[in-house]
Structure formats: C-alpha cells, structure tokens
XYZ file of C-alpha atoms in Angstrom:
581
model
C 9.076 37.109 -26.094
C 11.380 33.912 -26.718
C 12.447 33.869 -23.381
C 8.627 34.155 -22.300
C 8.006 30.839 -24.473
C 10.596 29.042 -23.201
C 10.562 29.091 -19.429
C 7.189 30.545 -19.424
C 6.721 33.301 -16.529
C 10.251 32.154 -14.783
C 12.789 29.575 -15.105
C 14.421 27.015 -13.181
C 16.849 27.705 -10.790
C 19.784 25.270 -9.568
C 20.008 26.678 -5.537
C 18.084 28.948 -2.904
C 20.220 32.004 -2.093
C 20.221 35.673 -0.990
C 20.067 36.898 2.595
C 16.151 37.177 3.037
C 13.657 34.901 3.692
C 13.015 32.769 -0.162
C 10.149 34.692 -2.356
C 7.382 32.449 -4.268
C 9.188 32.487 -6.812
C 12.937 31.910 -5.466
C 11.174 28.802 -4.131
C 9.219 27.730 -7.758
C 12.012 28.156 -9.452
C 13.764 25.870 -7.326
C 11.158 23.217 -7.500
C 10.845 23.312 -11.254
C 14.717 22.586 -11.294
C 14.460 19.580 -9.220
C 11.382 18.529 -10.859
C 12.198 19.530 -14.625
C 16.053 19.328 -14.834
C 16.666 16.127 -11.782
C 13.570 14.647 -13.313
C 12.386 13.806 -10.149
C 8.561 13.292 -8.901
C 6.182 16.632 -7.323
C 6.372 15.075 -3.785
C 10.419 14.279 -4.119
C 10.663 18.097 -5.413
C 8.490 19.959 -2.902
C 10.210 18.238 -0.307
C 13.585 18.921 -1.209
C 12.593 22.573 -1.594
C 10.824 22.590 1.903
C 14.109 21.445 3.116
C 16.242 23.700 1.335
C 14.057 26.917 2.591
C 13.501 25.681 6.198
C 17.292 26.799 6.962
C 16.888 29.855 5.777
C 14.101 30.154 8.498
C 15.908 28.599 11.086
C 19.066 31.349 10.572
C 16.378 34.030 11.156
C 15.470 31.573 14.317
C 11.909 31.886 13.165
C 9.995 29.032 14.115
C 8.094 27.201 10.975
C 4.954 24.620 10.055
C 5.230 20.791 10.267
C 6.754 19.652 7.208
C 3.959 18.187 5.807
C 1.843 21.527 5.843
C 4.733 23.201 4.293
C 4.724 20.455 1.526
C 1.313 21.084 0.691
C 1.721 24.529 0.126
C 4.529 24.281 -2.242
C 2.671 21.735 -4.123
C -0.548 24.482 -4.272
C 1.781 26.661 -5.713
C 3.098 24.225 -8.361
C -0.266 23.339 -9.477
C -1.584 27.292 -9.398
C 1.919 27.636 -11.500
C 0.783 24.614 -13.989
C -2.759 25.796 -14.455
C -1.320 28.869 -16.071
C 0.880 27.018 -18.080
C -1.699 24.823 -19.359
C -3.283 27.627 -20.825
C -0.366 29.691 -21.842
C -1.152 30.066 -25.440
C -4.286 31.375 -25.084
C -4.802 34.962 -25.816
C -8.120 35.943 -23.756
C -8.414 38.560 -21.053
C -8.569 36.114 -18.173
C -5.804 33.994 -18.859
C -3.580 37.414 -19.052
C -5.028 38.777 -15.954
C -4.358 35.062 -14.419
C -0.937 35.736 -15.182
C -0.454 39.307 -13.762
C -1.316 38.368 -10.733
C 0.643 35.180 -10.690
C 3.653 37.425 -11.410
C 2.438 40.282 -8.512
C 3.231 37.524 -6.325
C 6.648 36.667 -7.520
C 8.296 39.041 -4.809
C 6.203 37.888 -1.682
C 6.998 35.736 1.555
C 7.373 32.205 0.620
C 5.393 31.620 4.174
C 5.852 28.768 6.011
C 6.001 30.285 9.471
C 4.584 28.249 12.524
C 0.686 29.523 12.859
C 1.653 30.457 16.617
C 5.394 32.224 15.053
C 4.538 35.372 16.722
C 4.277 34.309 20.226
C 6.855 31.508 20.338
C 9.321 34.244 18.657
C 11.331 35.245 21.870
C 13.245 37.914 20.515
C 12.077 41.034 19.289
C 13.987 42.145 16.736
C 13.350 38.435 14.913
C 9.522 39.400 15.400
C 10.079 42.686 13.643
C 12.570 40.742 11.141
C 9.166 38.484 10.096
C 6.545 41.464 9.816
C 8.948 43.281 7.562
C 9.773 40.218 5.359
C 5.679 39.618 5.145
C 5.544 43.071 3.377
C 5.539 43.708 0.015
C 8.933 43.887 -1.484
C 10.364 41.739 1.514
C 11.717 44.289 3.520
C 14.972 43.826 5.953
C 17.816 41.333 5.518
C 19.514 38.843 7.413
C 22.456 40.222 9.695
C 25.493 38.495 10.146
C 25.927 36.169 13.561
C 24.649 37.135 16.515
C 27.718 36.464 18.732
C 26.546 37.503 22.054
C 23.369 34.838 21.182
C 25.805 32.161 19.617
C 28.062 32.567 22.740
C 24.949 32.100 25.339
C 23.585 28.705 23.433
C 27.152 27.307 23.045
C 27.223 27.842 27.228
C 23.928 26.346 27.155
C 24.517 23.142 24.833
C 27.855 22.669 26.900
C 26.314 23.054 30.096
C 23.704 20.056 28.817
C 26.593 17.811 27.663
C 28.323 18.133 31.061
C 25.294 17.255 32.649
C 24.677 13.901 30.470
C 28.660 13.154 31.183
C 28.032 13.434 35.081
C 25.457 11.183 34.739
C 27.348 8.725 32.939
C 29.745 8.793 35.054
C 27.376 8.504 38.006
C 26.035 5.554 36.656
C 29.261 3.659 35.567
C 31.109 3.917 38.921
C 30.362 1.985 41.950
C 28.567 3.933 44.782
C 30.413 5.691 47.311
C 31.610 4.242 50.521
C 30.144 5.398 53.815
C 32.475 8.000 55.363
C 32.680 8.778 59.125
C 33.412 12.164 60.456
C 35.036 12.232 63.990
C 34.597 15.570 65.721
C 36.948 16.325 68.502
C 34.709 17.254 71.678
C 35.298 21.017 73.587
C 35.143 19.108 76.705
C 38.603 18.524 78.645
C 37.207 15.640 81.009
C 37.797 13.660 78.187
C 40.783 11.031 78.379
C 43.275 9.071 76.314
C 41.091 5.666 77.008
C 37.867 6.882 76.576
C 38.053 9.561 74.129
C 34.768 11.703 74.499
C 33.950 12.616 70.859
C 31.100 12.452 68.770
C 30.716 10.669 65.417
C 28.667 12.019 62.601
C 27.929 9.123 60.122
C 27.594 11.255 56.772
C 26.378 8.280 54.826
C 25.766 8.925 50.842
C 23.261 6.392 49.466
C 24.423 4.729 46.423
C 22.608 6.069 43.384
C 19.343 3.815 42.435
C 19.801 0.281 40.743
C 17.926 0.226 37.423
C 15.633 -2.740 36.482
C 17.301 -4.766 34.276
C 14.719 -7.596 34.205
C 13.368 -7.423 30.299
C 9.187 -9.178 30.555
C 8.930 -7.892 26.600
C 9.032 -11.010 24.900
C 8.690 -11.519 20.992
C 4.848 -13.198 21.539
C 3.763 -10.537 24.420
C 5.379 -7.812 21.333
C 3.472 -9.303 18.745
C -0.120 -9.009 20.895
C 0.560 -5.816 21.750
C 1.336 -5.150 18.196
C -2.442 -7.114 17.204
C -4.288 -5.132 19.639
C -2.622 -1.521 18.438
C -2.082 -0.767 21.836
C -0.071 2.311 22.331
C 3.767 1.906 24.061
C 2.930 4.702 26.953
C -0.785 2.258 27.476
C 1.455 -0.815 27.070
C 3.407 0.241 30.121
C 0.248 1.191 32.594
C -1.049 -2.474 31.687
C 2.010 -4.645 32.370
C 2.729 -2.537 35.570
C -0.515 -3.278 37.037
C -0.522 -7.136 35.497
C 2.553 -7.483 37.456
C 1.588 -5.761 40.540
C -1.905 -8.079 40.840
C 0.404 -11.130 40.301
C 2.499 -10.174 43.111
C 5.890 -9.025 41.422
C 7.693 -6.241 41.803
C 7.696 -3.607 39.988
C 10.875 -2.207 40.916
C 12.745 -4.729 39.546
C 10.894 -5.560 36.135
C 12.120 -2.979 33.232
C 8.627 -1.799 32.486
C 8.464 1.446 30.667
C 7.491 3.412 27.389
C 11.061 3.888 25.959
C 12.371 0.028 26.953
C 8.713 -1.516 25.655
C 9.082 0.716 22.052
C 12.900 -0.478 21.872
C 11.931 -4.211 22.247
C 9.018 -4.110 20.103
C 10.699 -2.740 17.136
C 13.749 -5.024 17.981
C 11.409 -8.189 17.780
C 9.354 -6.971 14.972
C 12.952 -6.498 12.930
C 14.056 -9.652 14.111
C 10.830 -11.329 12.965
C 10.912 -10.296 9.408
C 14.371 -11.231 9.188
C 13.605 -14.740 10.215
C 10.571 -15.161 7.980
C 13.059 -13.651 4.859
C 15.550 -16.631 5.594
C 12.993 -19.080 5.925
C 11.924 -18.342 2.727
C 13.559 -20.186 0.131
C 11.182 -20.758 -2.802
C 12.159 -23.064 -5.011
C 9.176 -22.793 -7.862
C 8.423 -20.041 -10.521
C 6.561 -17.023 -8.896
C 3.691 -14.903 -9.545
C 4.200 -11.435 -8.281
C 0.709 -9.191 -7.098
C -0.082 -5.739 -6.377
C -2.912 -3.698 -5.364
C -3.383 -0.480 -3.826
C -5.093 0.765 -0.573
C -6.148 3.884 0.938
C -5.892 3.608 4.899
C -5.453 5.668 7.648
C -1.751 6.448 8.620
C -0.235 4.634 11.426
C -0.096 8.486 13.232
C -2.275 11.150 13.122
C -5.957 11.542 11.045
C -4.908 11.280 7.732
C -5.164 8.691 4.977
C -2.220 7.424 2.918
C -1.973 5.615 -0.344
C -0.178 1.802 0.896
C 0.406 -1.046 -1.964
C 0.221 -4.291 -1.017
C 2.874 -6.747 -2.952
C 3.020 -10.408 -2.584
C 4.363 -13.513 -4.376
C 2.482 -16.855 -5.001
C 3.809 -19.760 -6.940
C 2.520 -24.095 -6.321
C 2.222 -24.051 -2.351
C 3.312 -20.936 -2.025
C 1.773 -17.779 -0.363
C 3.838 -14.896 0.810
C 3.189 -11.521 1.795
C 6.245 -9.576 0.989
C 5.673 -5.796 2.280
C 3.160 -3.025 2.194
C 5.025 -0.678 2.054
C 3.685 3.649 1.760
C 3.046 5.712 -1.295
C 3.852 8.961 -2.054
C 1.663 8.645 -4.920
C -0.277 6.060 -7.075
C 1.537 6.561 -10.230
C 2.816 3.535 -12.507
C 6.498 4.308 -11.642
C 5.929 4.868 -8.001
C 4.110 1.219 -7.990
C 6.820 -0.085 -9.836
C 9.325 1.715 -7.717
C 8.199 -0.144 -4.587
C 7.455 -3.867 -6.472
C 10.848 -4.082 -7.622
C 12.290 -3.053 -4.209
C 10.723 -5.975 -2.442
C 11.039 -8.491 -4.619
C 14.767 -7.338 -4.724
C 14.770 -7.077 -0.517
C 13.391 -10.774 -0.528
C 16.049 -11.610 -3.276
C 13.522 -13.888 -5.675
C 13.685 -11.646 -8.889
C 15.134 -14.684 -10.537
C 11.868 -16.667 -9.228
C 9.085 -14.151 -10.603
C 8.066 -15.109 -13.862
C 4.386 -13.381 -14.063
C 2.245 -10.458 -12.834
C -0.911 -9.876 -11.604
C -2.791 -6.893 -11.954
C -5.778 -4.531 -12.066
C -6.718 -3.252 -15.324
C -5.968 0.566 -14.527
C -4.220 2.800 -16.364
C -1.030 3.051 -13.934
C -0.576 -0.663 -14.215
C -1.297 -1.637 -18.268
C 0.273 2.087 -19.765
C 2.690 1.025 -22.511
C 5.590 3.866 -21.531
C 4.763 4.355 -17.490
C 2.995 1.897 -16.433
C 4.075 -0.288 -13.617
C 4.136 -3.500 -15.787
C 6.134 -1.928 -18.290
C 8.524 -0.282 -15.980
C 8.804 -3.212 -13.657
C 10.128 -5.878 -16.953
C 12.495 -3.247 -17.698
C 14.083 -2.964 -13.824
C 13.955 -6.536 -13.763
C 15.485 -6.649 -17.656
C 13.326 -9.475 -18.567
C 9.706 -10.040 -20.255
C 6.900 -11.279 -17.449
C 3.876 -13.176 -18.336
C 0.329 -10.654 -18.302
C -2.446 -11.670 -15.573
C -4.958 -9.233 -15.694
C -7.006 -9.759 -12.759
C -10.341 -11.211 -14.143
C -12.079 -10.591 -10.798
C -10.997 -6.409 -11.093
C -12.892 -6.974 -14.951
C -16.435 -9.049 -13.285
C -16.036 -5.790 -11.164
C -16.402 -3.350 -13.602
C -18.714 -4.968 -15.302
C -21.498 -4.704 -12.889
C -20.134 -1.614 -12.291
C -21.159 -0.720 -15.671
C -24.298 -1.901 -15.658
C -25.737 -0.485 -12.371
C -24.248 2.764 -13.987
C -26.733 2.021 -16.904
C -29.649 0.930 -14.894
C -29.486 3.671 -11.806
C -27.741 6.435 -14.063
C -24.304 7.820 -12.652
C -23.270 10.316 -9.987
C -20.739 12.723 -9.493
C -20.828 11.805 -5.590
C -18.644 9.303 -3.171
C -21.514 7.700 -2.427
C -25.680 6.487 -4.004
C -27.542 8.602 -2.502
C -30.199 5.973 -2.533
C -27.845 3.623 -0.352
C -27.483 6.721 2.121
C -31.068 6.804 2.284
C -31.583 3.370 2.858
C -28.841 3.153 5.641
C -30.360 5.586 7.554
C -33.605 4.302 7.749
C -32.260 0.509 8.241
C -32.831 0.958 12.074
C -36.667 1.667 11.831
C -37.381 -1.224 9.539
C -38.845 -4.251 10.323
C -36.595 -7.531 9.231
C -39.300 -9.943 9.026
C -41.279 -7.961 6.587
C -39.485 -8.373 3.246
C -40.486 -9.392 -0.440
C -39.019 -12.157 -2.622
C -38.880 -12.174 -6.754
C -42.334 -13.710 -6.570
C -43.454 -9.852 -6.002
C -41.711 -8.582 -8.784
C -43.167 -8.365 -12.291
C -41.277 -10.139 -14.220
C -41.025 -13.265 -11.500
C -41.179 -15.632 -14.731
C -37.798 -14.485 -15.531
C -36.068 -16.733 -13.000
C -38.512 -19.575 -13.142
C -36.650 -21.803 -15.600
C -33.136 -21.244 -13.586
C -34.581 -21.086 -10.205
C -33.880 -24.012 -8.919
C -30.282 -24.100 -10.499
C -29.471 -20.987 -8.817
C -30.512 -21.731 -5.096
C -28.957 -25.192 -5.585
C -25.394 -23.757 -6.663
C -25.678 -20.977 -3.793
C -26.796 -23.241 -1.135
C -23.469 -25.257 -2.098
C -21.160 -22.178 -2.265
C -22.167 -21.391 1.070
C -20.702 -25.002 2.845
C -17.427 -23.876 1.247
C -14.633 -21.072 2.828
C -15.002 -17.675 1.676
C -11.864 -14.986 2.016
C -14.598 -12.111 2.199
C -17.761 -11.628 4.445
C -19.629 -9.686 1.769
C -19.541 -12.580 -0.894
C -22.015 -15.116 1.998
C -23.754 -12.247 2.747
C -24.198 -11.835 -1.621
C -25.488 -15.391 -1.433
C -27.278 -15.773 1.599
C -29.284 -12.753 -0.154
C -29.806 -14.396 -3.296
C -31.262 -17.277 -1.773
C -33.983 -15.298 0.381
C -34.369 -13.405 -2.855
C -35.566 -16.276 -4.434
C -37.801 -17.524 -1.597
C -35.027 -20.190 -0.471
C -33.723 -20.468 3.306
C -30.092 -20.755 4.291
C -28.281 -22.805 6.013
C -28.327 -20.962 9.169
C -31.503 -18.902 8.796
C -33.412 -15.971 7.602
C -31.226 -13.206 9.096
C -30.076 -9.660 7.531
C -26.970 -7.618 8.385
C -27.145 -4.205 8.618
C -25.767 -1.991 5.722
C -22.110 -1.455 6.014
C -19.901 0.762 3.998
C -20.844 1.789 0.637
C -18.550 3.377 -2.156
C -18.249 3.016 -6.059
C -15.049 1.540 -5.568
C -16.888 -1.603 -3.627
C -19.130 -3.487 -6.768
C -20.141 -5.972 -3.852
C -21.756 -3.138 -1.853
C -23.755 -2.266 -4.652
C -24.659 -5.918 -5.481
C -25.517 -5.874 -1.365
C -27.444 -2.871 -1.345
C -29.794 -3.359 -4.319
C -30.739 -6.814 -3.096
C -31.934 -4.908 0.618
C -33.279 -1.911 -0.766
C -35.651 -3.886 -3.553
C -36.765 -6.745 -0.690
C -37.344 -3.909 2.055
C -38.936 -1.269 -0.649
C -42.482 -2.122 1.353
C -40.692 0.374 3.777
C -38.666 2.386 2.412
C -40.070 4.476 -0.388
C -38.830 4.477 -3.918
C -39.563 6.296 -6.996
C -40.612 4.737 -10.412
C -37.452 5.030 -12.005
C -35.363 3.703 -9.344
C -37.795 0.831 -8.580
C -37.415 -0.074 -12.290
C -33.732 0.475 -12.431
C -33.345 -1.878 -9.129
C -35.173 -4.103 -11.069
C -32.980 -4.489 -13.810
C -30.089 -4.651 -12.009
C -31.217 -8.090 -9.792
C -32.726 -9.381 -13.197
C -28.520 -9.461 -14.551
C -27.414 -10.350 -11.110
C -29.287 -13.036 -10.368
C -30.534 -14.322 -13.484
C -27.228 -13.652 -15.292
C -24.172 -13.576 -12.997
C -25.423 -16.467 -10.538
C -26.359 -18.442 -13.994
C -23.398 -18.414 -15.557
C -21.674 -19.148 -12.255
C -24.074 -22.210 -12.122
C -22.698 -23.361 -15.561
C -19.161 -22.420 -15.590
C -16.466 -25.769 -16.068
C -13.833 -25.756 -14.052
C -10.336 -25.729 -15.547
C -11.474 -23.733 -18.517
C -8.728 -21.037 -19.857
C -9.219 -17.489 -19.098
C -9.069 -16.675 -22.893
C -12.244 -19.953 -23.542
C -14.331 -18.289 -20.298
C -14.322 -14.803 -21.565
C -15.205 -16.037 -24.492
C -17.670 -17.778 -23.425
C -18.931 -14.856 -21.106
C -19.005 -12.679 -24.370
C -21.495 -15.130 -25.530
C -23.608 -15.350 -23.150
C -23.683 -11.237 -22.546
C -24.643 -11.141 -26.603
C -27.532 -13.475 -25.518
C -28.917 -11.841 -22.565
C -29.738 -8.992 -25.209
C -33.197 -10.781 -25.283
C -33.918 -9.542 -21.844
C -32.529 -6.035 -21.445
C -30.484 -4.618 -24.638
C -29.118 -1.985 -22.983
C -27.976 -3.514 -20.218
C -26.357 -6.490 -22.630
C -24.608 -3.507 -25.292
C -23.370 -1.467 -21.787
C -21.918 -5.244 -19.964
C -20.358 -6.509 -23.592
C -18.306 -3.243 -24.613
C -16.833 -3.517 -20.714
C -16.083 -6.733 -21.320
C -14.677 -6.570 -25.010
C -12.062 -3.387 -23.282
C -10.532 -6.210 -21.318
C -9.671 -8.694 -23.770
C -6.610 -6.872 -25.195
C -4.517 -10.043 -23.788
C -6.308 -12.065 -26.396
C-alpha cells in the first residue's frame, strides 16, 4: 500500500530493456524518469522515449510511424496516466475501475508500427514476430543476429560504397585518350609499303562536364525566399528564364540540390552580416509575443515567439524562433538564447510583455526566469495595448454574453451573408435610439479620426476601425464611403470584434437580429465610440503610463452614468492590470 502511494500504479524507470518489443508501461516508466527524475519538459521526455524504443523496432526490422505520430501517442498515454493520478485518492467505483484497466494494459504493445507495417514487412518470420508481440502477454522474443541477413546487407552497403568510389574516381581523373586498334588483314596481297589493314577507332567519350556556372545570387535567393517558391519550382523557372533569354542551359548550374545549397548558404551568410552590423550602443528594451502559424512543412500549426530589441533609434528583429510549448520557461528558454546569440545581454535593461500568466508568474514565468538567466533585475513593461485589449474584450463579453466557441456565431452569420448585401444601404447613429448620446462629442470624435487617418498605421484593421467610426457617425472619409468585406474573426482579435459590431449594427436593415443582440450591439458602439474614441480625443501626450491609467480609471468610474454594468465589468479589468503601480 506504501509503495502504491508513492509511485502510484508504477514507478520510474532509468533505461528500456528486455528482448521484446517495449510494453506501455516499460515505455511510461521510462518517460516518468526523464520527466520526474531529469526534470525535463513532456515534449523533451516523449521524445527521448520515442527514440529510445524506435531501436528496439528497428532490431526486429519492423518498420515504424513518423516521429511525430509516435510522440503524440506517448504523450496520450502520459496524460491518460496523469488523469488517474489526479484522482488517485479518491475512493469511488469509477476511479478504481479507471485504474484496472489502466493496469490491464501495462503488458501490451507499446505500438508504434508504420500503418502500412504489414505490407512493407519483407520477411515473414518479422511479420509473424509483430502479430505475436500485438497479443496479449507479448508473445515471441527477439533472436540473436541474423547472420546470413547481416552478411547479404554488408555485401549490399559495400557494393553501394564501391559504386560512389568509382564515381569519384570517374570524375576526378581526366578522360581517357582515344585508342586505335590496328587489325592485321587475312589478305596476303598486302605489302611492306602499303600495309593493307584496317583500323578500328574505339574512341571512349570523356565522361560529361558538369555546369559549374552558379546564377543563385544572394538578391535572386532572397526573392525566391519572399515569394515561398519551392527549390524543385525554383529550378523549372530559372531553366526556362534562361532558355527564353538565349543561354544555355547546359552550362548554367541550375538544379534543386545546387539552388537549396545556395539559398541556405546566403540566408546564413545574411544573418551573420546583419549580427556584425549590429553594434548597439544604447540601453535596450527586449519584446516577446507568441504566434500560432502554419509550419514551414506539412499542414500543421506550430507555436513560434517572436523576440526583438528596441532602444533610441533602434529596431531589431532578433529571431523567431519554434516552440515546443508556450510555457513561461520555454519563452524564457528561447529569449535568453537570442539575446545571448546577438551578444547584447549587457544592453537589455527592460521587458515588454503581455499580461498572461506564462509571462508575469512569480516562480515560472518568463520574466522571472529570464532576470535570473541573465542574473540581473529588468525594468516591468506590461504591454498597455495587450490591457485596452482585454478590456473591450471584457465588455463585449458583458454586452453579447460569452461562448464556449472559436468563433461569434453572430460574426459567422454575418460573414456569410456579406455577399448578398447591398453596401450602399447602411444606417448611421442617427438611427439608433439613443443618437443623443454622441451629440455633445460628435464633432470631437470625427475631427480626431479624420486626423488619425492622414497619419501611418502598422495595421490595416485600425483605418478600417476609423474609417468605420466616421461613417458611423454620418462623416465621410478621406477616400470615400467604401466597406471591406469581413475578414477573420477570433476572440483572440479585440479589433475584429470592434470591426464586426460596427458592420453588423449599420447593415442590421439586412441582416436580421434578435432583441437582445440588437441591444447588446448597441451597448457595445455606445463604449466604443462614445468612450474609447473620447478618451483618445482627450488623451495628452507624454503622460506616464501610471497618470493615464489613472486617468482611464476615472473616466471608466464616470461612464457608470451611461451603462453600469458595462463601467463595473471595464474598471475591475482595468484595476487587474495595475499591479505595476
């Protein structure tokens, strides 16, 4: 019963051994060790294991899964394994039977064999070998060496080298001669002068020259790079580029394994020169922000953090580099590594930062960990734009009411039926009925977005906010009465939201809406545009962070007059972020 308490179910084990395939639990145990005992992360663990049991499978010369499939499945088991731990002192039926058949499983395959194993299996006996181990109980072992079949791929792998010698060779010395055979003639006419014989010229063409003319050139590498065109697609295009300009192609070294060589060359060479260039000689502010994208290969999306430094004229992207998870200490991990690569640790003297858990934790989060790999304190930046985020985040959640879904449904709705509407049929605020709202600040608002839109914005979607705000509030812009159609829409975009509730309330002639989300639209433009656009209007530059959220407090305590609820929901956001204070 002790031992039950302490390792709970099994225990950790320090290597893989035995001569069968690894059980679920030989392989477990083995991740709990790494994971428990090295102290080391749940995708560092699963794919040490992975790598640990693939040579057991490739002794048994059974073929297995990509690596990442086999990943996943150890990491289903670890979490199938922690779900029963999480519970482990409860008493009930379930949880007991939970465990039972955890434990039935101890014995079985650890299966990672390739889904098309049984066909690509060439030997019969290995075929028979991976039925039997699929059993319950694991039946069979592994026999020693196959010499007969370790004699026959050690011809093979020989027979392969002396091929790649002989063409070495071929390649390195010069070509043959021509060589003349004389063949003495069967007829006796002939004479000493005029010998009558025949000559067979047995000529051996020297082997083909290779193109040594390189066209890859750091610019041409860096537009093929832009346009993400592929190296094998690279090749087809230059080939026929040259051809129509009348070069030949013979003699231009224009192909997939030559264009991927050069590109990477220039791209390494590129950083390099931008990492010497870069000599800052000012104090540094260091920035990081997550980013799910798709992977450079294949479907899938992975977790990339963007780090980069500024300081007084300075503006430098430093890497973005791939996460194998969006923990504080895997944030940190990679911060610390560039700043480190760039060599400008002694130049960063603040951070910048959302407001999420994995960055502000006080034991793992990535600003703690990151002043204690540097071994100095770092000035706090909380990023005031993440906190105007989640304010209106808050108070659409009040207005609309939350869901449990990636996306508004409403916003789905409205996308949809986007391409049946027609643009020039639209309301303003005058329709709306509380219009007398925005009266006394009208004129201050359209005047402050009309002049935000002559200035440079890093982001499409904050015109597109203002240009709505003035037709909104029966202004024109600059360059017309025009609406985009709805992009993207998730609750991690506030802008969208913003976006969205301004076209679904000024098209709602069209598109049908119930009471409560007419009202709750409404409420939401009355704190945009009355609210956030006002106190834009009357903010003073150079004011402190500390002075403007102050301020901002203030002003959410006075909007109480006009929604309450929406004021109480906005002001306890708020007052969450001021823990710098």
């Amino acid at each position: 019963m002790e031992r039950r308490k302490k390792d709970y179910l099994l225990g950790p084990s320090d290597k893989l051994a035995g001569n069968k395939l690894p059980s679920n639990k030989q392989a477990i145990c083995r991740f709990l060790y790494i994971h428990v005992q090295e102290k080391k992360t749940v995708r560092e663990a699963s794919t040490a294991v992975i790598r640990e049991v693939v040579q057991f499978w490739e002794r048994a010369r059974i073929p297995t899964k990509p690596q990442q499939h086999a990943i996943k499945k150890m990491e289903s088991l670890f979490e199938e394994y922690k779900c029963l731990k999480k519970h482990k002192n409860r008493k009930t039926d379930t949880q007991r039977k939970n465990e039972d058949k955890f434990r039935e499983k101890f014995d079985d395959l650890f299966d990672i064999a390739h889904a098309e194993a049984m066909t690509r299996i060439t030997i019969e006996e290995d075929r028979q070998f991976l039925i039997a181990q699929r059993e319950k109980g694991r039946r069979g072992t592994m026999a020693g060496l196959d010499l007969v079949l370790a004699a026959k791929e050690e011809r093979a792998r020989q027979r392969v080298q002396s091929q790649k010698r002989r063409r070495v060779q071929a390649n390195e010395e010069p070509g043959p001669s021509s060589s003349v055979a004389v063949l003495a003639s069967s007829s006796s006419s002939s004479s000493d002068d005029q010998p009558d014989e025949t000559e067979a010229v047995l000529a051996t063409p020297p082997p083909p020259k290779r193109a040594k003319m390189n066209i890859v050139t750091p610019s041409l590498a860096a537009a093929l790079d832009r346009t993400k065109l592929s190296d094998r697609k690279a090749a087809l295009v230059l080939a026929e580029a040259a051809k129509s300009l009348g070069h030949n192609v013979e003699e231009l070294n224009i192909n997939r394994s030559s264009i991927h060589r050069h590109r990477e060359s220039h791209r390494v060479n590129f950083a390099r020169s931008v990492q010497d260039k870069f000599n800052p000689t000012v104090s540094l502010t260091v920035h990081w922000d997550g980013k799910l994208i798709p992977a450079l290969t294949g479907k899938e999306k992975v977790d990339r953090l963007a780090v980069l430094v500024t300081g007084l004229g300075v503006d430098q992207l430093l890497a973005v580099p791939k996460l194998e998870s969006g923990t504080g200490v895997a944030q940190a991990d990679a911060v610390v590594h560039a700043l480190q690569e760039w060599d400008i640790t002694d130049r960063v003297v603040a951070m910048s930062f959302d407001t999420t858990s994995s960055n502000t934790g006080h034991i793992s989060g990535a600003c703690t960990l990151i002043q204690q790999k540097l071994g100095k304190e770092l000035l706090f930046l909380a990023c005031r734009h993440h906190v105007l985020e989640l304010i209106v985040e808050a108070v659409f959640s009040t207005c609309m009411g939350s869901t449990s879904g990636p996306e508004v449904l409403l916003f789905k709705r409205f996308g949809e039926k986007w391409s049946f509407m027609d643009q020039s049929s639209y309301q303003t605020a005058e329709k709306m009925a509380n219009f007398a709202l925005f009266e006394p600040d009208k004129d201050d608002i359209l005047k402050f977005a009309k002049k935000q839109l002559k200035e440079k914005h890093p982001r499409d979607d904050y015109r597109e906010f203002l240009e709505l705000c003035v037709i909104f509030l029966g202004g024109i812009p600059e360059g017309g009465i025009s609406f985009k159609s709805p992009g993207a829409m998730h609750h991690a975009r506030w802008m969208s939201k913003v976006i969205y509730s301004l076209k679904v309330w000024m098209f709602s002639g069209q598109f049908k809406l119930s009471k409560k989300e007419s009202h709750g639209l409404e409420r939401v433009l009355v704190f945009i545009v009355k609210f956030y656009l006002k106190a834009w209007t009357t903010a003073t530059d150079g004011v402190s962070a500390p002075a403007s959220d102050l301020a901002l407090l203030q002003k959410l305590t006075a909007f109480e007059e006009c929604d309450s609820q929406v004021s109480k929901a906005a002001s306890k956001k708020l007052a969450s972020h001021l823990w710098y204070l």
